[in-house]
Tab-separated table of C-alpha atoms in Angstrom:
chain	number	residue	atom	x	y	z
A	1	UNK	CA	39.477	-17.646	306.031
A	2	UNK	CA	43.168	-18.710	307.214
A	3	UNK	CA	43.896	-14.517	308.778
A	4	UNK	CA	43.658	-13.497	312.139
A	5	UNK	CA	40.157	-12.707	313.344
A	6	UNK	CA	39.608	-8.617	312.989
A	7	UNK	CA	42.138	-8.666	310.380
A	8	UNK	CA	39.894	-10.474	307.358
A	9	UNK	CA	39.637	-13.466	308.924
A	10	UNK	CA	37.112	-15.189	309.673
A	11	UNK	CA	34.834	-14.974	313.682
A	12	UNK	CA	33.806	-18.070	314.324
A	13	UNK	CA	31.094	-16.789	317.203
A	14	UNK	CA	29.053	-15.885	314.261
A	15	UNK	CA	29.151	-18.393	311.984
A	16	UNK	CA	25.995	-19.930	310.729
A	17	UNK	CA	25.717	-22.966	308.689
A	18	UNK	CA	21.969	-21.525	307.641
A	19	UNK	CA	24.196	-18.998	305.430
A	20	UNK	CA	27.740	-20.697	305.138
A	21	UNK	CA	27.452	-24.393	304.494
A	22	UNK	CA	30.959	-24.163	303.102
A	23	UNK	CA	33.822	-23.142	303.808
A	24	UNK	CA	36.699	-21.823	301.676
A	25	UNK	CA	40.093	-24.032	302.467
A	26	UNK	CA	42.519	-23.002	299.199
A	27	UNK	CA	42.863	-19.942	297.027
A	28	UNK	CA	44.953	-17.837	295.654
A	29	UNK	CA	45.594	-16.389	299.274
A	30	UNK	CA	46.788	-20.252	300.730
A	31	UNK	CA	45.588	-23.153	301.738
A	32	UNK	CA	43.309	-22.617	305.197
A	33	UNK	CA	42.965	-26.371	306.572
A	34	UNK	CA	45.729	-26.007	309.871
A	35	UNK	CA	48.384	-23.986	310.784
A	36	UNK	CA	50.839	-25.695	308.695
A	37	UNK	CA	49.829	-26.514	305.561
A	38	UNK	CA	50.328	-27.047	301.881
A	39	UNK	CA	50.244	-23.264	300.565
A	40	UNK	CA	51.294	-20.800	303.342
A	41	UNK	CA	50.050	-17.173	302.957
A	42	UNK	CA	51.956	-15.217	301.228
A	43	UNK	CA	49.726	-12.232	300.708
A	44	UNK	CA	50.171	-8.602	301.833
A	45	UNK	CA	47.260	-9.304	303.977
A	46	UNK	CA	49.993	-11.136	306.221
A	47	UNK	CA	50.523	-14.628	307.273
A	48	UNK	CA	47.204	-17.006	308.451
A	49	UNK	CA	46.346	-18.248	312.201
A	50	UNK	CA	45.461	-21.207	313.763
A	51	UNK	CA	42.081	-19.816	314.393
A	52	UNK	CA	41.208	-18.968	311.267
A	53	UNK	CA	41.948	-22.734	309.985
A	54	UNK	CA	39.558	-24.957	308.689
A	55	UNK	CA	40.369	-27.797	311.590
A	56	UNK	CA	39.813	-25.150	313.835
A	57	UNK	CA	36.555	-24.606	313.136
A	58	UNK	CA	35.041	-28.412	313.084
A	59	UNK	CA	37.160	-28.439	316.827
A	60	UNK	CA	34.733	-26.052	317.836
A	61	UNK	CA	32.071	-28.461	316.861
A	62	UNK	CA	30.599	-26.577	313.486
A	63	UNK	CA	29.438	-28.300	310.601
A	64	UNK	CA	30.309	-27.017	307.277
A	65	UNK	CA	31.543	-28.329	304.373
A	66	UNK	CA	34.561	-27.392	302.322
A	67	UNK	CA	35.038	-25.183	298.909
A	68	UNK	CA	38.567	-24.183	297.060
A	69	UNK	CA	38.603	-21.510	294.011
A	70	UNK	CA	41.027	-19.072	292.657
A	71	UNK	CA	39.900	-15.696	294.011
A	72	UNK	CA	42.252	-14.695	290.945
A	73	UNK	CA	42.845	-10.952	290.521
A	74	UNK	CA	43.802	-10.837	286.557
A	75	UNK	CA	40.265	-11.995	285.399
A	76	UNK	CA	41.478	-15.727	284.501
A	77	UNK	CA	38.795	-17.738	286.094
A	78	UNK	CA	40.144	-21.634	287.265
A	79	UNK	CA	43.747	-20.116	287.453
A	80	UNK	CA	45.852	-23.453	287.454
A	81	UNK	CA	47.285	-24.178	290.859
A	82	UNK	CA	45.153	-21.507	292.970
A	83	UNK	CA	41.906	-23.466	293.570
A	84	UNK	CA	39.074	-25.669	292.267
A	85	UNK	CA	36.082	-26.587	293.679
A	86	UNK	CA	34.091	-30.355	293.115
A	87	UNK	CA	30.385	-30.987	294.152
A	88	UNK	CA	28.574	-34.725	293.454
A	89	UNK	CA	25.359	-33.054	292.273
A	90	UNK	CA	22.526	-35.420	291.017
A	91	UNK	CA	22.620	-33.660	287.736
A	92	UNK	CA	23.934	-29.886	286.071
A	93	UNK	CA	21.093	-28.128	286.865
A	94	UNK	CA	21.474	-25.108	289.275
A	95	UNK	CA	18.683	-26.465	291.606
A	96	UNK	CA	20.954	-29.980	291.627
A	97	UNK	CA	23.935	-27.949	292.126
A	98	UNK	CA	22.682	-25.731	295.196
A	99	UNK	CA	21.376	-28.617	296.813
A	100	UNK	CA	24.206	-30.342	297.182
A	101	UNK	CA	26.325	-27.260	297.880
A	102	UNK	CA	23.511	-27.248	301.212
A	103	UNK	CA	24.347	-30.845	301.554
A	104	UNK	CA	27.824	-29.856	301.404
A	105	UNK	CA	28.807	-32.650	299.262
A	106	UNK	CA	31.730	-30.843	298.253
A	107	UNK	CA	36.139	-30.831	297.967
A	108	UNK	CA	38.804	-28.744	297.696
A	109	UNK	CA	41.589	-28.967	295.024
A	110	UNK	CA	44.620	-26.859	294.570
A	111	UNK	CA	44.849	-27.582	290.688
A	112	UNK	CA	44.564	-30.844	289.252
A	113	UNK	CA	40.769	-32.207	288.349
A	114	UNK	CA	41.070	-35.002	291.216
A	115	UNK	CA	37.575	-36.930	291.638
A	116	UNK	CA	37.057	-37.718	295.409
A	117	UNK	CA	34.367	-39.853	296.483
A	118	UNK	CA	34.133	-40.581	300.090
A	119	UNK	CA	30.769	-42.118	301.665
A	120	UNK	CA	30.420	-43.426	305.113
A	121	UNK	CA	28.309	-46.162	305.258
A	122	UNK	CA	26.974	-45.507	301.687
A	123	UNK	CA	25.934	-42.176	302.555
A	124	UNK	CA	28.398	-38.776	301.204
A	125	UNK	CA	31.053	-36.992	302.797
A	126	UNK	CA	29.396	-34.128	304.408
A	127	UNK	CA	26.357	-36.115	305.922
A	128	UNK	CA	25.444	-36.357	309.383
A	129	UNK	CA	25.598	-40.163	310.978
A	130	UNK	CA	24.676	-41.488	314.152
A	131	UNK	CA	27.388	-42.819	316.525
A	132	UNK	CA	27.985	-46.441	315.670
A	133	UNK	CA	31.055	-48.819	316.036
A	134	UNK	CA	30.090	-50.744	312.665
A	135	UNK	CA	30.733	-47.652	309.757
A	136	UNK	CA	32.273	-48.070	306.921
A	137	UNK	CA	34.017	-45.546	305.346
A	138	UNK	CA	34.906	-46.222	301.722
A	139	UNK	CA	37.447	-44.464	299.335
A	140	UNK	CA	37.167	-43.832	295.588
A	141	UNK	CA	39.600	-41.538	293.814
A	142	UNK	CA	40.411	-40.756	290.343
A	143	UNK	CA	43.200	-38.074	290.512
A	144	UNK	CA	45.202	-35.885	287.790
A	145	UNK	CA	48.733	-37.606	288.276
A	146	UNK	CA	50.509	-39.963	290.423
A	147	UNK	CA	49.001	-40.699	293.914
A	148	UNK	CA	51.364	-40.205	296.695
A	149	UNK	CA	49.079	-40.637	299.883
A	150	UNK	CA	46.001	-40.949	300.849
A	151	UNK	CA	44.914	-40.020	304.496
A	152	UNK	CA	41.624	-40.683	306.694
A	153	UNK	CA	41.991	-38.378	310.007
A	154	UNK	CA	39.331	-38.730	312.193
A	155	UNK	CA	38.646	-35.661	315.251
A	156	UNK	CA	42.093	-33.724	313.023
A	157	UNK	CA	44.124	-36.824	313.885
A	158	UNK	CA	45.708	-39.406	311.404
A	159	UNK	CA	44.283	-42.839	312.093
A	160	UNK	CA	45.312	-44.334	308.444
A	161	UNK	CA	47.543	-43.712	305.707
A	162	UNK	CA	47.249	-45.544	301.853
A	163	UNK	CA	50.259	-45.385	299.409
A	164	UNK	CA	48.849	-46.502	296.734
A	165	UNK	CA	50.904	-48.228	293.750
A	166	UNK	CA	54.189	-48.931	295.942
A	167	UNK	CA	54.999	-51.915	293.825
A	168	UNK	CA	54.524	-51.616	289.891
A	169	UNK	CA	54.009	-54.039	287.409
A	170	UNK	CA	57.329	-54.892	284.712
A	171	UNK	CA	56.177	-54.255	281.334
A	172	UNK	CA	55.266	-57.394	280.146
A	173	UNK	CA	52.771	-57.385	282.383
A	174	UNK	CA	51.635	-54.005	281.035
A	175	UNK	CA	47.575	-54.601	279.935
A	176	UNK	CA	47.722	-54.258	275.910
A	177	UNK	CA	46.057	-50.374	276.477
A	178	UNK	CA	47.061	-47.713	279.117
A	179	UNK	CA	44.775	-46.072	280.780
A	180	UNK	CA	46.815	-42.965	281.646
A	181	UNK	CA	46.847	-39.252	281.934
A	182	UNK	CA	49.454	-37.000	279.792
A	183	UNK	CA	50.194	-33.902	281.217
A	184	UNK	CA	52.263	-31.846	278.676
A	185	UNK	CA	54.047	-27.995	279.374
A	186	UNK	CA	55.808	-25.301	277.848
A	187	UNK	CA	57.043	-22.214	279.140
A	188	UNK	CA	60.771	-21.737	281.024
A	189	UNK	CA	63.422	-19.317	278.779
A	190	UNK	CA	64.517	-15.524	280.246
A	191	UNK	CA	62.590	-14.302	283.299
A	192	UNK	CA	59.410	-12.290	282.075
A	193	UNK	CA	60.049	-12.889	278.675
A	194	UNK	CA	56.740	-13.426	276.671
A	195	UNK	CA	56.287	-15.910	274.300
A	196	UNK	CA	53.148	-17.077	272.270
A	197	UNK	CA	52.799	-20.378	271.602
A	198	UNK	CA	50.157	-20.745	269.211
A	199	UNK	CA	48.632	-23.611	267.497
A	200	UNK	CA	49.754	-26.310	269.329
A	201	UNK	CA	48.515	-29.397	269.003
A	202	UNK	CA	49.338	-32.692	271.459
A	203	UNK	CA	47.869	-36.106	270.345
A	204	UNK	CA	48.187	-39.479	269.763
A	205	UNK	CA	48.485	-42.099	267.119
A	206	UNK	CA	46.610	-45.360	268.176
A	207	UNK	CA	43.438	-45.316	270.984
A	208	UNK	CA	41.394	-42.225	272.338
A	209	UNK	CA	41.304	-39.135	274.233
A	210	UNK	CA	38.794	-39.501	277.345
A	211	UNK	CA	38.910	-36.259	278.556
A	212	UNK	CA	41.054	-32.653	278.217
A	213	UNK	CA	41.894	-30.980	281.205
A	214	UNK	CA	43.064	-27.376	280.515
A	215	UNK	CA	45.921	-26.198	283.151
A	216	UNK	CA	46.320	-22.519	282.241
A	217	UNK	CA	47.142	-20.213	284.439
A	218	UNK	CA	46.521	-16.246	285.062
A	219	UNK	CA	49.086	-13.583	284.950
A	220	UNK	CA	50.402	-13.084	289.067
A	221	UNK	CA	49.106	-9.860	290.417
A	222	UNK	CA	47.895	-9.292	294.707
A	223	UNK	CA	46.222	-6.441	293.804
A	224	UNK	CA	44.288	-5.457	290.399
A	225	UNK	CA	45.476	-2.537	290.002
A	226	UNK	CA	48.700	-4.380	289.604
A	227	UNK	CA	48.151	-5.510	286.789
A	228	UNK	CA	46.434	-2.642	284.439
A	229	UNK	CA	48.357	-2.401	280.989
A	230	UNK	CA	47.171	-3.372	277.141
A	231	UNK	CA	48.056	-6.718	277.401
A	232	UNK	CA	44.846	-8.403	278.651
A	233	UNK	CA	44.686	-11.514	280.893
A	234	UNK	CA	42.883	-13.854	279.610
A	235	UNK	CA	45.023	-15.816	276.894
A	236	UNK	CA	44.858	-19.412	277.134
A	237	UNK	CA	42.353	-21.098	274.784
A	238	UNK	CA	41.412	-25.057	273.601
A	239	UNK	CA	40.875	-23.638	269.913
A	240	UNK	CA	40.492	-27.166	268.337
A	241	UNK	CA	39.954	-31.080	269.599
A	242	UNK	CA	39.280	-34.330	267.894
A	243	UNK	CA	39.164	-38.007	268.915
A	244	UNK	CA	42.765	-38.245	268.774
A	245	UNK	CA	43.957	-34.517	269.231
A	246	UNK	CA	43.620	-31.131	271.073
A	247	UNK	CA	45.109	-27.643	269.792
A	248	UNK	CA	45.359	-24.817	272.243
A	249	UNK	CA	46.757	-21.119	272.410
A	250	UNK	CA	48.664	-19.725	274.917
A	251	UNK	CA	51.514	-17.206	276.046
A	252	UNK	CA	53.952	-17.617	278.652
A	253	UNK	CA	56.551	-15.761	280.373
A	254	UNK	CA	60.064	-16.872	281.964
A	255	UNK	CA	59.533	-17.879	285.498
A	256	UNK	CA	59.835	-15.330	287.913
A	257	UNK	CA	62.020	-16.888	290.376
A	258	UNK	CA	62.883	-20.692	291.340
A	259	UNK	CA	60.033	-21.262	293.096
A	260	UNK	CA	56.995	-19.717	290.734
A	261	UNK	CA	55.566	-22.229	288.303
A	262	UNK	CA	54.833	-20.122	285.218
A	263	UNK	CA	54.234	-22.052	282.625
A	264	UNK	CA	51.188	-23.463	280.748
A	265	UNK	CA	49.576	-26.843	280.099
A	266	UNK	CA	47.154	-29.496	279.158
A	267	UNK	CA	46.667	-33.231	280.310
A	268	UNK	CA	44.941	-35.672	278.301
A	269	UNK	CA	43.312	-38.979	280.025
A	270	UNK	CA	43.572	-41.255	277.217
A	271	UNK	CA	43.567	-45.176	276.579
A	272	UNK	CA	45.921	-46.067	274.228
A	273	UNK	CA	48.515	-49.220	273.553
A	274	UNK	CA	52.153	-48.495	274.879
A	275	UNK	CA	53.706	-48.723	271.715
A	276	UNK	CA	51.602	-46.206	270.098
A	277	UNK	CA	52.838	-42.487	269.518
A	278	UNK	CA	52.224	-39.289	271.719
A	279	UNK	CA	53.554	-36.062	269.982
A	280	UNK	CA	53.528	-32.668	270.404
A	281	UNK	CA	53.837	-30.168	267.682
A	282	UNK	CA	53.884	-26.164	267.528
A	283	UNK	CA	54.952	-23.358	265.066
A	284	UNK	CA	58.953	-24.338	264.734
A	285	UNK	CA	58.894	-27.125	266.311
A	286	UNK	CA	57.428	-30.735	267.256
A	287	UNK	CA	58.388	-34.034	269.327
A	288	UNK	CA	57.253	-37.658	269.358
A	289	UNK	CA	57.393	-40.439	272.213
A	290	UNK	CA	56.052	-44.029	272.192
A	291	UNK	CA	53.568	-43.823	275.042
A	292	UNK	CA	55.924	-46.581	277.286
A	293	UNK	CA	58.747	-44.467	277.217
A	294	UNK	CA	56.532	-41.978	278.872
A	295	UNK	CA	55.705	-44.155	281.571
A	296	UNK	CA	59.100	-45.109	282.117
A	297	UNK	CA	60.386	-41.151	282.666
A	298	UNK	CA	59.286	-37.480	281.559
A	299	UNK	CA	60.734	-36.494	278.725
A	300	UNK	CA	61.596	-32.515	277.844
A	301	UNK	CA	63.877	-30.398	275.266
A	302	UNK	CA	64.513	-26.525	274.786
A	303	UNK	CA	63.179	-24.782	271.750
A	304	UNK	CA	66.298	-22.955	270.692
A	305	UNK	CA	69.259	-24.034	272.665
A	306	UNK	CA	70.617	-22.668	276.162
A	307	UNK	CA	68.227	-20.958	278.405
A	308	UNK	CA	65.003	-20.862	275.436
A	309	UNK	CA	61.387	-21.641	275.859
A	310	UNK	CA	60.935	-25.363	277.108
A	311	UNK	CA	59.156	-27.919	276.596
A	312	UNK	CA	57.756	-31.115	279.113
A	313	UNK	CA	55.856	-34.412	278.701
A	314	UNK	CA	55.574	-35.548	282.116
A	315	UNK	CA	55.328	-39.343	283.077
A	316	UNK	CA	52.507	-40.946	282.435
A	317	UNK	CA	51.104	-43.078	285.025
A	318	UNK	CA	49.839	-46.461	285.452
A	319	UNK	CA	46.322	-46.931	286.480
A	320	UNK	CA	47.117	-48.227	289.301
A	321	UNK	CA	49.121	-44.800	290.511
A	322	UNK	CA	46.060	-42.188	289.739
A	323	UNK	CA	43.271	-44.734	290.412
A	324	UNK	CA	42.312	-45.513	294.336
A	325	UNK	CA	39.556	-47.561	296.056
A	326	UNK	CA	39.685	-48.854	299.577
A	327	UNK	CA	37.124	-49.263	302.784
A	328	UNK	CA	38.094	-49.103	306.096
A	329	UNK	CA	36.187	-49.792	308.915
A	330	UNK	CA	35.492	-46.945	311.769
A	331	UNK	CA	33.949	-45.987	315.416
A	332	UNK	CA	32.072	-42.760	315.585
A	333	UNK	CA	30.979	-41.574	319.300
A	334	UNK	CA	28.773	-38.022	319.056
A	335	UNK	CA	31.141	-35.202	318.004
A	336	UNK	CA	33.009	-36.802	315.822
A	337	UNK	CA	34.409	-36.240	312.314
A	338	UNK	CA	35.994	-37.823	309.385
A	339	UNK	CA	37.756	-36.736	306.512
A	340	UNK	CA	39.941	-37.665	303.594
A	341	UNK	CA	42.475	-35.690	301.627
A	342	UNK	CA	44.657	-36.837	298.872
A	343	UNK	CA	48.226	-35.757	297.635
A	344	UNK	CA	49.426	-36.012	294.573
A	345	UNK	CA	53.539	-36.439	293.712
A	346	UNK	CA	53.569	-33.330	291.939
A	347	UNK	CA	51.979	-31.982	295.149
A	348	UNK	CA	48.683	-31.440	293.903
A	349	UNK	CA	46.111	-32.060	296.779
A	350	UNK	CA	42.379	-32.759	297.338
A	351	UNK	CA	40.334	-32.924	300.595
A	352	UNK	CA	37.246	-33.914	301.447
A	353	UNK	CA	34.255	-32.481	303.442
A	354	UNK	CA	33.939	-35.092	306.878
A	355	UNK	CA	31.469	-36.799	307.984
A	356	UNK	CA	30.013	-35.759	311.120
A	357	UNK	CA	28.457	-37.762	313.943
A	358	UNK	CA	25.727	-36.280	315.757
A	359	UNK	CA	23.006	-38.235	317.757
């Protein structure tokens, strides 16, 4: 919505919250929350406008939740990096699903799965309270990497920061399993140059895989038209997974530039003892780290020498870095708002629908 009014962006004089509940704040085009923000527009549509932001909008008193998804143009649905979208639905069923969308229970994400969960006064982000100067808001987050902040702004105003994790514990006081996430990546070597990386398989020798979070991305085209040729779009894959294992396809090309990210990846959220193995392994190649040298530093190698394909194991964090909960307490007069976002250290970000007060 972040473009000038007239211009694709989006009139707030006719906004209805009958028919738009939510709100899109981060695609593919940018991120849409204030002027200045995480992704700036880079489209040929042109650069966004305060007007068209997300903050904008609750200043002029609507009430609307927020959304985030890839509006990808090379048919690769969940593109890594442009967008995701989280609802707390009472179950998977469409009619669950819609109602909370009209509840507007819902968060933005540029990329990373991060699990917000923000009530105020037990009831969910995207309710409407009465003023009081007795709420509570409370804080629950479960994110895809390293925590870096976590803001409450109340009326589009900072009132409290969290940095969560600023002291860590030495390793003897490490608990005797880690509950952790393991983000692993390949990609790098000559600009544009494809490469298929098939068969690879990341795991671990001692404890379990939770959860797989897939972070492929789409090929980078504006327009589709961009993008027509033979060599279709969609070619990421989890082919295989076990209790200790996952096995994926996937083709990447060089980086761009310096400042495009094009590489593929998976995280795992596993439990596992710090002594036990994580490895890696692929057609010509494999690697192998004891899980605490992973949470001491990222490790990564090239596939061939100077300038090849690459590989990465990022750290792997404490529980007390991706894991958040917190309460603080808060005034609401009529009018107000509340929100919460999140940022990540890789500069993944979430943010929450507010609150609003309304007599």
């Amino acid at each position: 919505i972040g473009y000038r009014r007239g211009t694709r962006g989006i009139d707030w004089a006719s906004h209805d919250p009958a028919f738009e509940p939510l709100i899109e704040l981060i695609s593919m085009h940018g991120c849409s929350e204030a002027s200045e923000s995480a992704r700036p527009f880079l489209h040929v549509m042109g650069p966004s406008d305060v007007e068209g932001t997300i903050r904008h909008g609750w200043e002029r008193g609507h009430v609307f939740g927020v959304t985030g998804g890839t509006d990808h143009h090379s048919a690769h649905p969940g593109s890594y990096g442009h967008g995701l979208l989280g609802v707390w639905a009472e179950s998977a069923t469409r009619e669950a699903i819609w109602n909370a969308f009209y509840a507007r229970r819902t968060w933005a994400m540029t990329g990373d799965r991060i699990a917000l969960d923000v009530k105020l006064s037990g009831l969910w982000m995207g309710a409407i309270v009465p003023p009081s100067a007795d709420h509570e808001l409370t804080v629950d987050v479960s994110a895809g990497g390293p925590i870096d902040y976590v803001d409450v702004r109340k009326n589009n105003r900072l009132i409290h920061r969290w940095n969560p994790a600023m002291e860590l514990p030495a390793q003897k006081d490490w608990p005797a399993t880690v509950h952790t996430k393991l983000h692993f990546e390949l990609g790098w070597g000559p600009r544009g140059e494809r490469v298929d990386w098939r068969n690879v398989t990341c795991g671990i020798l001692d404890g379990r895989i939770l959860s797989v979070e897939p972070r492929f991305r789409g090929r980078e085209v504006v327009s589709p038209l961009e993008g027509e040729d033979e060599e279709g779009f969609f070619e990421s894959r989890v082919v295989d997974r076990g209790d200790r294992f996952v096995t994926f396809d996937t083709v990447t090309r060089g980086n761009p530039n310096n400042v495009t990210n094009a590489s593929q990846g998976i995280c795992l959220e596993v439990d596992m003892p710090p002594e036990a193995e994580v490895y890696a392994e692929w057609e010509g190649g494999s690697v192998s780290f004891p899980l605490r040298a992973l949470i001491h530093g990222a490790r990564s190698g090239l596939t061939a020498g100077l300038e090849s394909p690459a590989w990465r194991w990022h750290r792997a964090p404490l529980p007390q870095e991706w894991q958040f909960r917190a309460s603080l307490p808060v005034e609401l007069a009529e009018g107000d708002w509340i929100d919460v976002r999140v940022r990540q250290t890789n500069d993944q970000w979430a943010w929450g629908t507010p609150v609003f007060c309304r007599g």
